[in-house]
XYZ file of C-alpha atoms in Angstrom:
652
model
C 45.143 -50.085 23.007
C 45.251 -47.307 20.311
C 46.364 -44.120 22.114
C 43.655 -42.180 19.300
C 41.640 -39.300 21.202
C 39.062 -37.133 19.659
C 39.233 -33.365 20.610
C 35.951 -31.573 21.643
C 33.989 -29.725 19.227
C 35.966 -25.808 18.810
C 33.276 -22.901 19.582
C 34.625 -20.914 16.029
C 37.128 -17.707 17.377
C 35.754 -15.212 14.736
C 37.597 -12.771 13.289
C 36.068 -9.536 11.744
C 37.165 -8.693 8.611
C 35.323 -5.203 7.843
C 32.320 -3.668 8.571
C 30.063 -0.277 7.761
C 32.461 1.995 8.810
C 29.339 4.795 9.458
C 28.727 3.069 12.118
C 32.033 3.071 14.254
C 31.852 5.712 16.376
C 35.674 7.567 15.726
C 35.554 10.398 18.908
C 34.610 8.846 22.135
C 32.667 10.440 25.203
C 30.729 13.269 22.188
C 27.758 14.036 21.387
C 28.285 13.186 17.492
C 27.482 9.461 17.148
C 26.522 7.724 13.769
C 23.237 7.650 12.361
C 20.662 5.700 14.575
C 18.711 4.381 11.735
C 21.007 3.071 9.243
C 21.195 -0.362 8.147
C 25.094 -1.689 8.647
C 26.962 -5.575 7.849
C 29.690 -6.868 9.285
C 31.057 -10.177 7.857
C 33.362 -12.320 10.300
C 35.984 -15.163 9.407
C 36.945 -18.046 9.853
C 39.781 -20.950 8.296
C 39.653 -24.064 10.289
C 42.726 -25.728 10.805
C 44.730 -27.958 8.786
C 42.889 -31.268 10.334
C 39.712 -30.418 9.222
C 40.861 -29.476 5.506
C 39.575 -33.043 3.995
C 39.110 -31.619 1.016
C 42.111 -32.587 -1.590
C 43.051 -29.273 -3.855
C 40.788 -27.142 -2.225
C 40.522 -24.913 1.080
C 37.275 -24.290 2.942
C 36.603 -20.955 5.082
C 33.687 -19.939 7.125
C 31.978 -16.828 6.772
C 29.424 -15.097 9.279
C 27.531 -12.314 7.543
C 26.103 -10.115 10.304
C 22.851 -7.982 9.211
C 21.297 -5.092 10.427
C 17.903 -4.304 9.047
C 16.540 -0.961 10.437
C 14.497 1.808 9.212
C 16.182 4.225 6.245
C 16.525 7.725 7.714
C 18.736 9.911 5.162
C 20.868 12.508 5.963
C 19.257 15.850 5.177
C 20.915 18.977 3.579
C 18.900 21.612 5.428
C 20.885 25.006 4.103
C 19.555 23.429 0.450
C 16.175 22.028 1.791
C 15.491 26.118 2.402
C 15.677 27.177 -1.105
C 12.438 25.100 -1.333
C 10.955 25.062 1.582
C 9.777 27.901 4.779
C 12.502 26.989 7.715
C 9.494 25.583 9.458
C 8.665 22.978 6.968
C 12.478 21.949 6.704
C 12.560 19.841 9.938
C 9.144 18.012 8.118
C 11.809 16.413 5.912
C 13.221 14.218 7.980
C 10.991 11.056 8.020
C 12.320 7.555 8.819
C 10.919 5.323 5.909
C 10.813 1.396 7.858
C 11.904 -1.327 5.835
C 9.414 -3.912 4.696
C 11.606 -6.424 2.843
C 15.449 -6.848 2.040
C 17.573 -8.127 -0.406
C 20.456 -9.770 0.064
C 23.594 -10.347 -2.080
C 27.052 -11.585 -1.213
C 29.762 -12.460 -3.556
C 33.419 -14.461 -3.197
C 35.942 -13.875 -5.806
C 39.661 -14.462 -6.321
C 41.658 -10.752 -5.572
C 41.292 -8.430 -7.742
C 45.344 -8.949 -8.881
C 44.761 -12.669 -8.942
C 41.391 -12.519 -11.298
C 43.344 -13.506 -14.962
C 44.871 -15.843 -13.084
C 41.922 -18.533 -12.458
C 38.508 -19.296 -14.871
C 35.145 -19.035 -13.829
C 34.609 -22.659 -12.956
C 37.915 -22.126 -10.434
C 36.425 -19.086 -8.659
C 35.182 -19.461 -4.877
C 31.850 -20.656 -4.526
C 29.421 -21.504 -1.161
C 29.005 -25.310 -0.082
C 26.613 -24.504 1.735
C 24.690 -21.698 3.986
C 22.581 -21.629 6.665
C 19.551 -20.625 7.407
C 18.290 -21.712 3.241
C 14.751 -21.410 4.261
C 11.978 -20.061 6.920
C 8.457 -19.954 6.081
C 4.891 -20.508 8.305
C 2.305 -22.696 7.249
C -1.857 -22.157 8.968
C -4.177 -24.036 8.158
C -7.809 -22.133 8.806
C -11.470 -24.149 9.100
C -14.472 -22.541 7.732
C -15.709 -22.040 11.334
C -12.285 -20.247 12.010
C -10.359 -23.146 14.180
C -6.787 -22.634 13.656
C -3.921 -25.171 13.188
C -0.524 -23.294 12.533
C 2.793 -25.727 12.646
C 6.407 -25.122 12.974
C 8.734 -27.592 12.411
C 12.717 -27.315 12.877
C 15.131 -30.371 13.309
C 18.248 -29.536 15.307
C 18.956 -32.883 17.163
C 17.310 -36.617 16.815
C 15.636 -37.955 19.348
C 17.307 -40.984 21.711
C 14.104 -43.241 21.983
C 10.423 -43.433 20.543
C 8.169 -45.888 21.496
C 5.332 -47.268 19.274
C 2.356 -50.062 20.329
C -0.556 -51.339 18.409
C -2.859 -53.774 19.986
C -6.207 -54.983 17.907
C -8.352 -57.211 19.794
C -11.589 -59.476 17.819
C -14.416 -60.912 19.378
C -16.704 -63.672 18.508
C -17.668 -65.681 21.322
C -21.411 -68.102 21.630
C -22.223 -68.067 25.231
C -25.528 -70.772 24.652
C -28.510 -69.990 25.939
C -30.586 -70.498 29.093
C -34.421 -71.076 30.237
C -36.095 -71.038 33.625
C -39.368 -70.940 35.223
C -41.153 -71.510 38.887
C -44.738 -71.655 39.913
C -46.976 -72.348 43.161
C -50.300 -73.899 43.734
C -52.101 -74.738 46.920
C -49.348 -74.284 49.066
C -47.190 -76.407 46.634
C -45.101 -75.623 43.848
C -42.139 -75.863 41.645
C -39.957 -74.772 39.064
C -37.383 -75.968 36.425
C -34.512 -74.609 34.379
C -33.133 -75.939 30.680
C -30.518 -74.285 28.980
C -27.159 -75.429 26.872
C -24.390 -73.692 29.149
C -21.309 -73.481 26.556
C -18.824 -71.083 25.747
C -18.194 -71.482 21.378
C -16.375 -68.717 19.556
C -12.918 -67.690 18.931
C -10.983 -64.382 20.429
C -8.065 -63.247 18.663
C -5.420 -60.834 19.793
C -2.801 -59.519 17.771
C 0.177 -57.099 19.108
C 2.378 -55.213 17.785
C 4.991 -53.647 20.372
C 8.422 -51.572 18.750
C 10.978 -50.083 21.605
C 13.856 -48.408 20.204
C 16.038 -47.322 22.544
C 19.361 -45.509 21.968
C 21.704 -45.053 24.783
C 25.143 -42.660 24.140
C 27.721 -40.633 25.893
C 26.446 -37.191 24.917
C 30.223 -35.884 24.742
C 31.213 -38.583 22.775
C 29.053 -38.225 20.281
C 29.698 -34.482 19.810
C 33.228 -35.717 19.970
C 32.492 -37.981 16.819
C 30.095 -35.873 14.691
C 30.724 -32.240 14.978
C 33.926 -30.338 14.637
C 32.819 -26.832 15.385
C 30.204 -25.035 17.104
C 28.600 -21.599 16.699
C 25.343 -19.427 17.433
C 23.565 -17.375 15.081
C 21.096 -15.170 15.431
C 17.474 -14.612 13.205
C 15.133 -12.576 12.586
C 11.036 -13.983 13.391
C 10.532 -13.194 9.601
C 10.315 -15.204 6.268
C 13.834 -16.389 4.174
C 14.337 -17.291 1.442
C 17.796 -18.282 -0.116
C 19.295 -18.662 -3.820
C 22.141 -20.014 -5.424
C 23.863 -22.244 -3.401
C 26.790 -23.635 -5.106
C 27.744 -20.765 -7.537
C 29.665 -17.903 -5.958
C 27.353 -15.748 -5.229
C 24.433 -16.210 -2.870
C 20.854 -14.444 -2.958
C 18.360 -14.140 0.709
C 15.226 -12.493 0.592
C 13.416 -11.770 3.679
C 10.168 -9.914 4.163
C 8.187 -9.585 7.411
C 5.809 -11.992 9.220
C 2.765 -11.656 7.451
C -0.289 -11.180 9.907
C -2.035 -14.666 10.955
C -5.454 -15.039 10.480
C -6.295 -15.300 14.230
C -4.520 -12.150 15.101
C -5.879 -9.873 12.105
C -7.201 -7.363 14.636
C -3.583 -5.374 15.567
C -2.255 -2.305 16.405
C -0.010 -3.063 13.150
C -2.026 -1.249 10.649
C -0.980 -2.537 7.427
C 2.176 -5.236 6.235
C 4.559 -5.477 9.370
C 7.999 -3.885 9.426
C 11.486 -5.667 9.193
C 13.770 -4.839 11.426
C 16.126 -6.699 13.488
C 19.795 -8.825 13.250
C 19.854 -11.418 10.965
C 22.929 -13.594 10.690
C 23.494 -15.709 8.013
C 26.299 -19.015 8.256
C 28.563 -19.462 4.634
C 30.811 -22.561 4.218
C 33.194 -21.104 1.365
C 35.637 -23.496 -0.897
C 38.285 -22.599 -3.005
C 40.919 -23.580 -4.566
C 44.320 -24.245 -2.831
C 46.467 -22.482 -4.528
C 44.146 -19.392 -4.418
C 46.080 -16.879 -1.817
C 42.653 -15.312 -0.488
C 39.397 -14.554 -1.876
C 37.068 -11.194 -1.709
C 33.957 -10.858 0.019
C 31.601 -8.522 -1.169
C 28.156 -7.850 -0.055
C 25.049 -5.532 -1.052
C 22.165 -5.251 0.804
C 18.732 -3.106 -0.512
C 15.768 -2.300 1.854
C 12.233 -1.732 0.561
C 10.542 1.122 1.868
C 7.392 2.702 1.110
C 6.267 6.621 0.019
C 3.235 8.569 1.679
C 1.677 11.143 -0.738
C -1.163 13.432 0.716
C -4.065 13.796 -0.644
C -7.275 16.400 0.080
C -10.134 14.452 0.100
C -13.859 15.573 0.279
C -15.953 13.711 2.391
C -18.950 13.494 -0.264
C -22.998 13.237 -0.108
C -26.129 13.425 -2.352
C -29.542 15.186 -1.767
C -32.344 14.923 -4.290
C -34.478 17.922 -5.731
C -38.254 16.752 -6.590
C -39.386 19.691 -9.620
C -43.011 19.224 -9.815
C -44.548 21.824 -12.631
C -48.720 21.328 -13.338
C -50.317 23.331 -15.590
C -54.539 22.321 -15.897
C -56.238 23.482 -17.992
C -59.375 25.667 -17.615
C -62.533 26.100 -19.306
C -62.319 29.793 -21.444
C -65.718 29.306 -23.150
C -66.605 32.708 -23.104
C -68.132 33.420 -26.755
C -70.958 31.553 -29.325
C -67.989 30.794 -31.433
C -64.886 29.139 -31.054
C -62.830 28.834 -28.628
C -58.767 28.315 -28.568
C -57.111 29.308 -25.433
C -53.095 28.469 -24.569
C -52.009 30.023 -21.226
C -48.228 29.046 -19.951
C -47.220 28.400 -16.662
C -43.841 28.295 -14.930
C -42.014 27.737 -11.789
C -38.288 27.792 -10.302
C -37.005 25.455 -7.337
C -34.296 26.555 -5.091
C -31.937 24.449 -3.324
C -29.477 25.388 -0.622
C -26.752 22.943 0.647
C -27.021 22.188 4.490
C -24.297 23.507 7.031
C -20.992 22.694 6.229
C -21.530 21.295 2.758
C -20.865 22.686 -0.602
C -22.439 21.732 -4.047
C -19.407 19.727 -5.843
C -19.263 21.312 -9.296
C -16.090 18.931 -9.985
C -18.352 15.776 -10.341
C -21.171 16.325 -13.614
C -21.191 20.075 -12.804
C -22.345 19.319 -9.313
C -26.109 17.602 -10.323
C -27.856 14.664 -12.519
C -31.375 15.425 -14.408
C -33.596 12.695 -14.469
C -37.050 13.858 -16.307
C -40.031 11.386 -15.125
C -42.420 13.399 -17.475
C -42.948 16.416 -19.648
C -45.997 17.634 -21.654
C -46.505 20.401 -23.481
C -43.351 21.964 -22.665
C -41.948 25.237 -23.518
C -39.123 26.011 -21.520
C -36.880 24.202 -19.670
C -35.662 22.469 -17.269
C -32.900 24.665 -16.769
C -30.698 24.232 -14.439
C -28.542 27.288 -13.062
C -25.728 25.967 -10.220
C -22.970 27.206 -8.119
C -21.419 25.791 -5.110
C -23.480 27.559 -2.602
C -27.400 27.460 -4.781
C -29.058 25.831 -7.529
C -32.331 26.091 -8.957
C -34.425 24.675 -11.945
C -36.623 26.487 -14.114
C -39.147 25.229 -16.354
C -42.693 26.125 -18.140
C -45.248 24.350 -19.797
C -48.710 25.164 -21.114
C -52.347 24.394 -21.152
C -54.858 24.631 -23.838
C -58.602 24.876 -24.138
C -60.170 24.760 -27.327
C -63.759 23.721 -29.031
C -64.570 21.880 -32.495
C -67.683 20.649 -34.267
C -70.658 21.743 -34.401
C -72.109 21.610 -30.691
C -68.843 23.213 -30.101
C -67.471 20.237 -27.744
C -64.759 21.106 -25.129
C -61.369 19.938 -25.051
C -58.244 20.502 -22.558
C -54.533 19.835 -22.397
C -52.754 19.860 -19.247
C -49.061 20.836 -19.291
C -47.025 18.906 -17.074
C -43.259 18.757 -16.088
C -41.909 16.053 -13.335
C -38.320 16.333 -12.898
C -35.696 14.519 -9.987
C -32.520 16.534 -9.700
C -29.457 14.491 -7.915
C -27.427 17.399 -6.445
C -23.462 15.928 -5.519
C -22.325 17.611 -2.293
C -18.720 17.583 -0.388
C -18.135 19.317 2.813
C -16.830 22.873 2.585
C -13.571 21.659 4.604
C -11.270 18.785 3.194
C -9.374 16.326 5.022
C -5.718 15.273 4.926
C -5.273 11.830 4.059
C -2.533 9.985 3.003
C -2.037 7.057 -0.015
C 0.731 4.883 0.075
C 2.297 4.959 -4.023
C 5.607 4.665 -3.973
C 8.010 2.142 -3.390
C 11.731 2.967 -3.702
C 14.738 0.870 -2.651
C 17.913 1.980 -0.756
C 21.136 0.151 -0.774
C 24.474 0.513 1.083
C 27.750 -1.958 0.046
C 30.513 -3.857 1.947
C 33.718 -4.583 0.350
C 36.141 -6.645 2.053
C 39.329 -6.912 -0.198
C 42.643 -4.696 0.245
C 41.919 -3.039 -3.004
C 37.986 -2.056 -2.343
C 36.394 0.839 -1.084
C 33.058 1.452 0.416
C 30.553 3.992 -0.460
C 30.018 5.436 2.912
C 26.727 6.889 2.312
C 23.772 4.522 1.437
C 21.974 5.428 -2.264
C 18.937 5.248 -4.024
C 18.821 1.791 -6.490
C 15.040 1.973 -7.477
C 11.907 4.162 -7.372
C 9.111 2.825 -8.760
C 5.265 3.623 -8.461
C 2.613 0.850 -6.973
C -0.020 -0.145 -8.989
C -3.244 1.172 -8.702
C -5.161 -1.500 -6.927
C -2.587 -1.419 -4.135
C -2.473 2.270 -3.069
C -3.542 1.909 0.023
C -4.718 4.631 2.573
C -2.765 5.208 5.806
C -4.705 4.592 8.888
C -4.390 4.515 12.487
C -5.958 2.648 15.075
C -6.801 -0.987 14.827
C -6.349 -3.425 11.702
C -10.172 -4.744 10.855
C -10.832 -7.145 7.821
C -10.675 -5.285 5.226
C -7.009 -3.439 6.417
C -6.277 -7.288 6.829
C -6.703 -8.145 3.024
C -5.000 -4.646 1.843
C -1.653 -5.520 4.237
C -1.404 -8.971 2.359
C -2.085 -7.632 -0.914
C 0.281 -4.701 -0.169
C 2.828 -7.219 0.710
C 2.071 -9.284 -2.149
C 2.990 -6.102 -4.587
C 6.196 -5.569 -2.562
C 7.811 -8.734 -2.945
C 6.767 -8.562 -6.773
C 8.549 -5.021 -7.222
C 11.478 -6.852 -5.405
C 11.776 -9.210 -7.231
C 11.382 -6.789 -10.334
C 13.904 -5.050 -9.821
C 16.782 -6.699 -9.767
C 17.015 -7.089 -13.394
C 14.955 -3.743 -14.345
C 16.343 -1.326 -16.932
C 15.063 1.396 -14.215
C 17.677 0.440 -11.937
C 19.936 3.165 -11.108
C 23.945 2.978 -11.668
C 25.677 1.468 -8.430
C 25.779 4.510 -6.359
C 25.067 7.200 -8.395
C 21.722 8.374 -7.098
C 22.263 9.703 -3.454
C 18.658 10.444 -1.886
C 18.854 14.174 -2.564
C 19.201 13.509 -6.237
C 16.312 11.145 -6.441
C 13.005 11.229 -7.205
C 11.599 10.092 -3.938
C 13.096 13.643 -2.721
C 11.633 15.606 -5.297
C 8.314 13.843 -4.557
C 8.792 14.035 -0.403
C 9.108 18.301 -1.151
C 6.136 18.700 -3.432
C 4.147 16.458 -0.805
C 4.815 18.831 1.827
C 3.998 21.802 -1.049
C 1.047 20.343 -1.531
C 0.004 19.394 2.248
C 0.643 22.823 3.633
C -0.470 24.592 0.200
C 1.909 27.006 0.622
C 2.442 27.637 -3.024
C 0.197 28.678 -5.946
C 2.635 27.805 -8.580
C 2.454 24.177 -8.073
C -0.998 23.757 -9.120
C -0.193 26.417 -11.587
C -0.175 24.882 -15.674
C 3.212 24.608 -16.727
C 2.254 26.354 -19.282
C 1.135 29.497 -18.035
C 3.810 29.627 -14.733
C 7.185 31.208 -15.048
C 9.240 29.066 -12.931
C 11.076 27.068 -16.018
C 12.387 28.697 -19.213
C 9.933 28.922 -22.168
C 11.779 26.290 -24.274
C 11.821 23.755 -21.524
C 7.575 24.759 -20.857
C 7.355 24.515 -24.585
C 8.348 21.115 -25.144
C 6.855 19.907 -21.467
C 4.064 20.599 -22.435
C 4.582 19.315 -25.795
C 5.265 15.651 -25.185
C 3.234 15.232 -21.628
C 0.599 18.155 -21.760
C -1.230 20.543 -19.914
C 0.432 19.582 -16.959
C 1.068 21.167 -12.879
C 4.473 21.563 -11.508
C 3.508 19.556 -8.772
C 2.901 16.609 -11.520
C 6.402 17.431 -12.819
C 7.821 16.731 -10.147
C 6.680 13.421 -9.047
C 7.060 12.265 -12.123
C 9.615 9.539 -12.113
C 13.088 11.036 -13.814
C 13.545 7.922 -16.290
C 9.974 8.420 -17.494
C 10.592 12.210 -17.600
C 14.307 11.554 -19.184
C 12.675 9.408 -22.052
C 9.367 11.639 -22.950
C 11.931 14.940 -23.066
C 14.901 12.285 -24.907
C 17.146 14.121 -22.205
C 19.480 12.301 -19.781
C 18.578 11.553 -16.489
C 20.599 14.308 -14.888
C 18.955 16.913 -17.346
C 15.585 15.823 -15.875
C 16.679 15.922 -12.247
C 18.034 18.991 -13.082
C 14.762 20.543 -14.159
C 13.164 19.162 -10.885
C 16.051 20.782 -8.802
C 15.253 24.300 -11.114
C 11.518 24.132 -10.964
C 11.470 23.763 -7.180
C 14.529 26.449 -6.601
C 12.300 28.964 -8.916
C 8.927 28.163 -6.489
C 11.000 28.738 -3.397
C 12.645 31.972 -4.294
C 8.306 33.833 -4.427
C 6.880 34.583 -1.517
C 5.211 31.330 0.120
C 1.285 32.419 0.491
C -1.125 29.661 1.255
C -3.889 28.680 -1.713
C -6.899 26.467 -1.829
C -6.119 23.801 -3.652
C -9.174 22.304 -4.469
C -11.226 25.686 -4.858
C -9.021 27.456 -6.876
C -12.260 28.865 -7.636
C -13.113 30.338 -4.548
C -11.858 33.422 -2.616
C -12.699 35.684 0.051
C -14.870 38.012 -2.364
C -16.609 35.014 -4.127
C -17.252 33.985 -0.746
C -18.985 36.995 0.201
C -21.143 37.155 -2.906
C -21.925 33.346 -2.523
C -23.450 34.433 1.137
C -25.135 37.461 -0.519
C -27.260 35.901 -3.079
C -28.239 32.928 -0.176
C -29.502 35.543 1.601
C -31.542 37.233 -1.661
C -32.773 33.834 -2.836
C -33.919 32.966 1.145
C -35.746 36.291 1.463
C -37.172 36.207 -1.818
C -38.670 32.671 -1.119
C -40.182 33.805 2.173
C -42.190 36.636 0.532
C -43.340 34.712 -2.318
C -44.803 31.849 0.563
C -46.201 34.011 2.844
C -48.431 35.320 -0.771
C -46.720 38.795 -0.847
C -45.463 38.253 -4.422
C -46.788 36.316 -6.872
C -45.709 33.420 -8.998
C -44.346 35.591 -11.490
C -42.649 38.043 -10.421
C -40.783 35.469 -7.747
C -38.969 33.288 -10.892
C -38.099 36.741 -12.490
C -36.518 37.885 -9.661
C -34.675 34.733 -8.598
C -33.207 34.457 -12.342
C -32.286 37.767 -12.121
C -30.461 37.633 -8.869
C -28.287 34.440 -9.879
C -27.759 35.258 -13.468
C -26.123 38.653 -12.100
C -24.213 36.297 -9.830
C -23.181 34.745 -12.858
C -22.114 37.206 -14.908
């Protein structure tokens, strides 16, 4: 009897081999721990014994890439934030951004001393990895039933059982007859039939029992060597390159199912979590060791706020008749023209305003003019409008019997008036999509950037700027979130190989544009500075050279549109380097922070205290005057002369 004995399957003993060293915590029992919300990697090892090499010229390693996806909250320079900012918008800069989708990249190489020594096709590569895929499948009716599947093999099944059975009938039973009677006391009765049974029944079976019967510890003892737990993320994965030595994942979060639209997520789901990832690595033999390197890059997305009117319309009806009358006064004849005229008034209700931004605040639609003289004329400001027009009528006589004839003067008009409320409201777009990115280098000779950087900034197209909202998800949030989503992975995927992409670690988060943009937003939010609506042209916060050729190759533009604009865009319009234009960010902001921060209107530059005041002065006027031209104590005339008078000084 062979004395041959199979060992039971080895739970791997890994060994870590580095880590994110911001997140080791080097002072125990204080208050200074590492950041919270920083994403970190750890990669574990693993060389199996010499038994389990079977590989001739070649040595295989395991490797256990540990991930940690969580939101990216940057470290804040607040002494610098101040030459900006007030101290009491400072704190408003820190903002955790969540992560909705990563990317993933881990590379084996020889050592850095032992990279002449072996070709390409000699380097490391993976054999395989584990998890390679996770998606979810629905399937959704027209009525709305649901069918959503999941399917994952991890062990086969010991015994299935499987029967068919198909029966056939066809059988002639014959027939039968029968009949009594009774007559008289008497009767009788008779039956005639063919009693038979003719046909043919058929019954075909198919029955299939497979049953498999093994010694569960044998069979691990036969068909697995070793034995480990990993754990995942409930998101989607997607991996690349298996076989070459460097391996690609993408994951992005659940998307929301179509039973479940109505959430409290509001817009795509976040990614956050532990995600472990399994690497079988082979090299060859003679190889001493190999380096593992790995870079990770989080998606997140950038608020901008934005002052939005909440808009109406109200219409106008003008309404000018001018009939004529009969002026035969005399034996000859007669030719009489009289005009007539009339102004309309319009006051916005409570709370509204008369939005001069969109076609000068009205739309003229003229249903019918005759004999016109004047007009219409239409004189507007945010608080009034009116419309002022004249027409004629004529009487006149020809021939000889002197016949009558009259004209009428008429002049219909609709006026559309566009109002907005006299307060805006905050809301915020989401426009920007930017990517951090921290490393992991685990080789004697590497080094780690300890701080994670910028990679990518990048503005969302148009049709996906969505607007932040609270509350529930409804149907249409539901299409926006997958859209959104949609967009994301697209950028991702973008901009891996995108001429945008910044150097590997040269853009820290203070020195990119997402910064520049986060300060102006809160600028512009709290409107705490006039010179960032200010034209470039006319403010002083950049020398005149730099204004000068600003304004040159991109316009009359704001500071506030200087600095969102994205550096490399900036860097190539100027032909400047990209330090040059982050460097006239950094300067325009500095200048703004060193005046005196004094709130502004934004949206009504226009409009001050004073304005204000005459705005309520010529309401009152035009009210009064309108009142004593109804109640008949002026007349028709003198009322339009007045009212023109009264708004044209308000004018001028």
């Amino acid at each position: 009897m062979s004395n041959f004995k199979l060992n039971l399957p080895t739970d791997i003993p890994w060994e870590r081999i580095c880590v994110s060293k911001d997140m080791i915590d080097p002072i125990p029992c204080d208050s200074n721990l590492p950041p919270k919300f920083h994403s970190s990697m750890a990669v574990f090892r693993y060389d199996p014994e010499d038994e389990f090499q079977l590989y001739p010229n070649r040595l295989i390693s395991y490797l256990k890439l540990v991930v940690t996806v969580a939101p990216y909250a940057p470290d804040i320079n607040y002494d610098r934030a101040k030459k900006y900012l007030p101290s009491v918008l400072v704190d408003d800069l820190a903002e955790s951004f969540p992560c909705y989708g990563a990317i993933l990249q881990l590379t084996v190489t020889p050592e850095k001393n032992d990279l002449d020594k072996f070709s390409k096709e000699q380097f490391p590569y993976f054999v395989d990895f584990e998890p390679k895929k996770r998606e979810l499948y629905e399937a959704v009716t027209d009525t709305g039933e649901v069918l959503s599947g999941s399917s994952n093999s991890l062990t086969v099944g010991k015994s299935s059982t499987n029967t068919e059975s198909t029966e056939n009938y066809n059988i002639d039973n014959g027939w039968n007859f029968g009949t009594n009677f009774t007559y008289a006391g008497t009767g009788g009765g008779f039956n005639v039939g063919d009693a038979k049974q003719v046909g043919e029944v058929n019954r075909t079976g198919f029955q299939h029992n497979n049953l498999r019967t093994s010694e569960a510890s044998v069979e691990r003892r036969e068909l697995q060597s070793h034995t480990t737990h990993l754990s995942q993320m409930y998101n989607l994965f997607q991996g690349f390159h298996l076989g070459t030595n460097r391996a690609l994942f993408f994951m992005e979060p659940r998307p929301h199912i179509r039973q479940s639209e109505v959430t409290f997520v509001n817009g795509p789901r976040a990614l956050e979590g532990i995600q472990e990832i399994f690497l079988v690595v082979s090299r060859p033999n003679n190889m001493n060791d190999f380096c593992v390197s790995a870079l990770l890059e989080t998606a997140h997305l950038g608020k901008e706020p934005v002052y939005e009117y909440e808009t109406a319309e109200d219409i106008l009806n003008f309404r000018l008749s001018a009939i004529a009358q009969n002026k035969d006064t005399t034996w000859g004849e007669t030719d009489w023209t009289e005009p007539k005229s009339h102004t309309e008034f319009y006051t916005p209700p409570p709370g509204y305003e008369i939005d001069l931004s969109r076609s000068g605040g009205y739309d003229i639609r003229i249903l019918r003019q005759e004999r016109l003289r004047r007009g219409p004329t239409v004189t507007v400001t945010r608080s009034s409008l009116s419309i002022f027009g004249e027409v004629t009528w004529r009487f006149w006589e020809t021939g000889f019997w002197n016949d009558d004839h009259y004209a009428n003067g008429y002049l219909d008009v609709d006026v559309t008036i566009y109002l907005r409320k006299t307060q805006p409201r905050l809301k915020e777009y989401i426009r920007k999509l930017f990517f951090s990115a921290r490393d992991l280098c685990c080789c004697p000779q590497g080094s780690n950037r300890i701080k994670p950087w910028i990679t990518y900034v990048t503005d969302l197209d148009s049709s996906v700027q969505v607007l932040v909202k609270k509350g529930l998800m409804n149907r249409s949030s539901f299409i926006e979130s997958r859209l959104l989503a949609t967009a994301i992975r697209s950028k991702m995927e973008e901009s891996i190989n995108s001429q945008n992409r910044a150097n590997h670690g040269t853009v820290e988060f203070e020195q990119s544009d997402i910064y520049f943009t986060r300060i102006s937003n809160l600028i512009a939010a709290n409107k705490i500075s006039s010179d960032f609506i200010d034209p470039i042209e006319v403010s002083s916060v950049l020398p005149k050279k730099t204004q000068e050729k600003i304004q040159k190759e991109l316009g009359s533009i704001s500071i506030g549109h200087l600095l969102k604009l994205d550096a490399r865009k900036l860097s190539l319009s100027l032909d400047i380097p990209i330090d040059e234009a982050l460097a006239i960010k950094d300067k325009a902001l500095t200048e703004v922070g060193k005046k005196p921060f004094k709130r502004y209107d934004q949206n009504r530059p226009d409009v001050n205290n004073q304005d204000s005041n005459d705005n309520n002065d010529v309401e009152q006027k035009l009210r009064f005057l309108k009142e004593l031209h109804e109640k008949g104590l002026i007349n028709e005339e003198l009322y339009n002369n007045c009212s023109k008078e009264i708004i044209s000084k308000k004018l001028k």
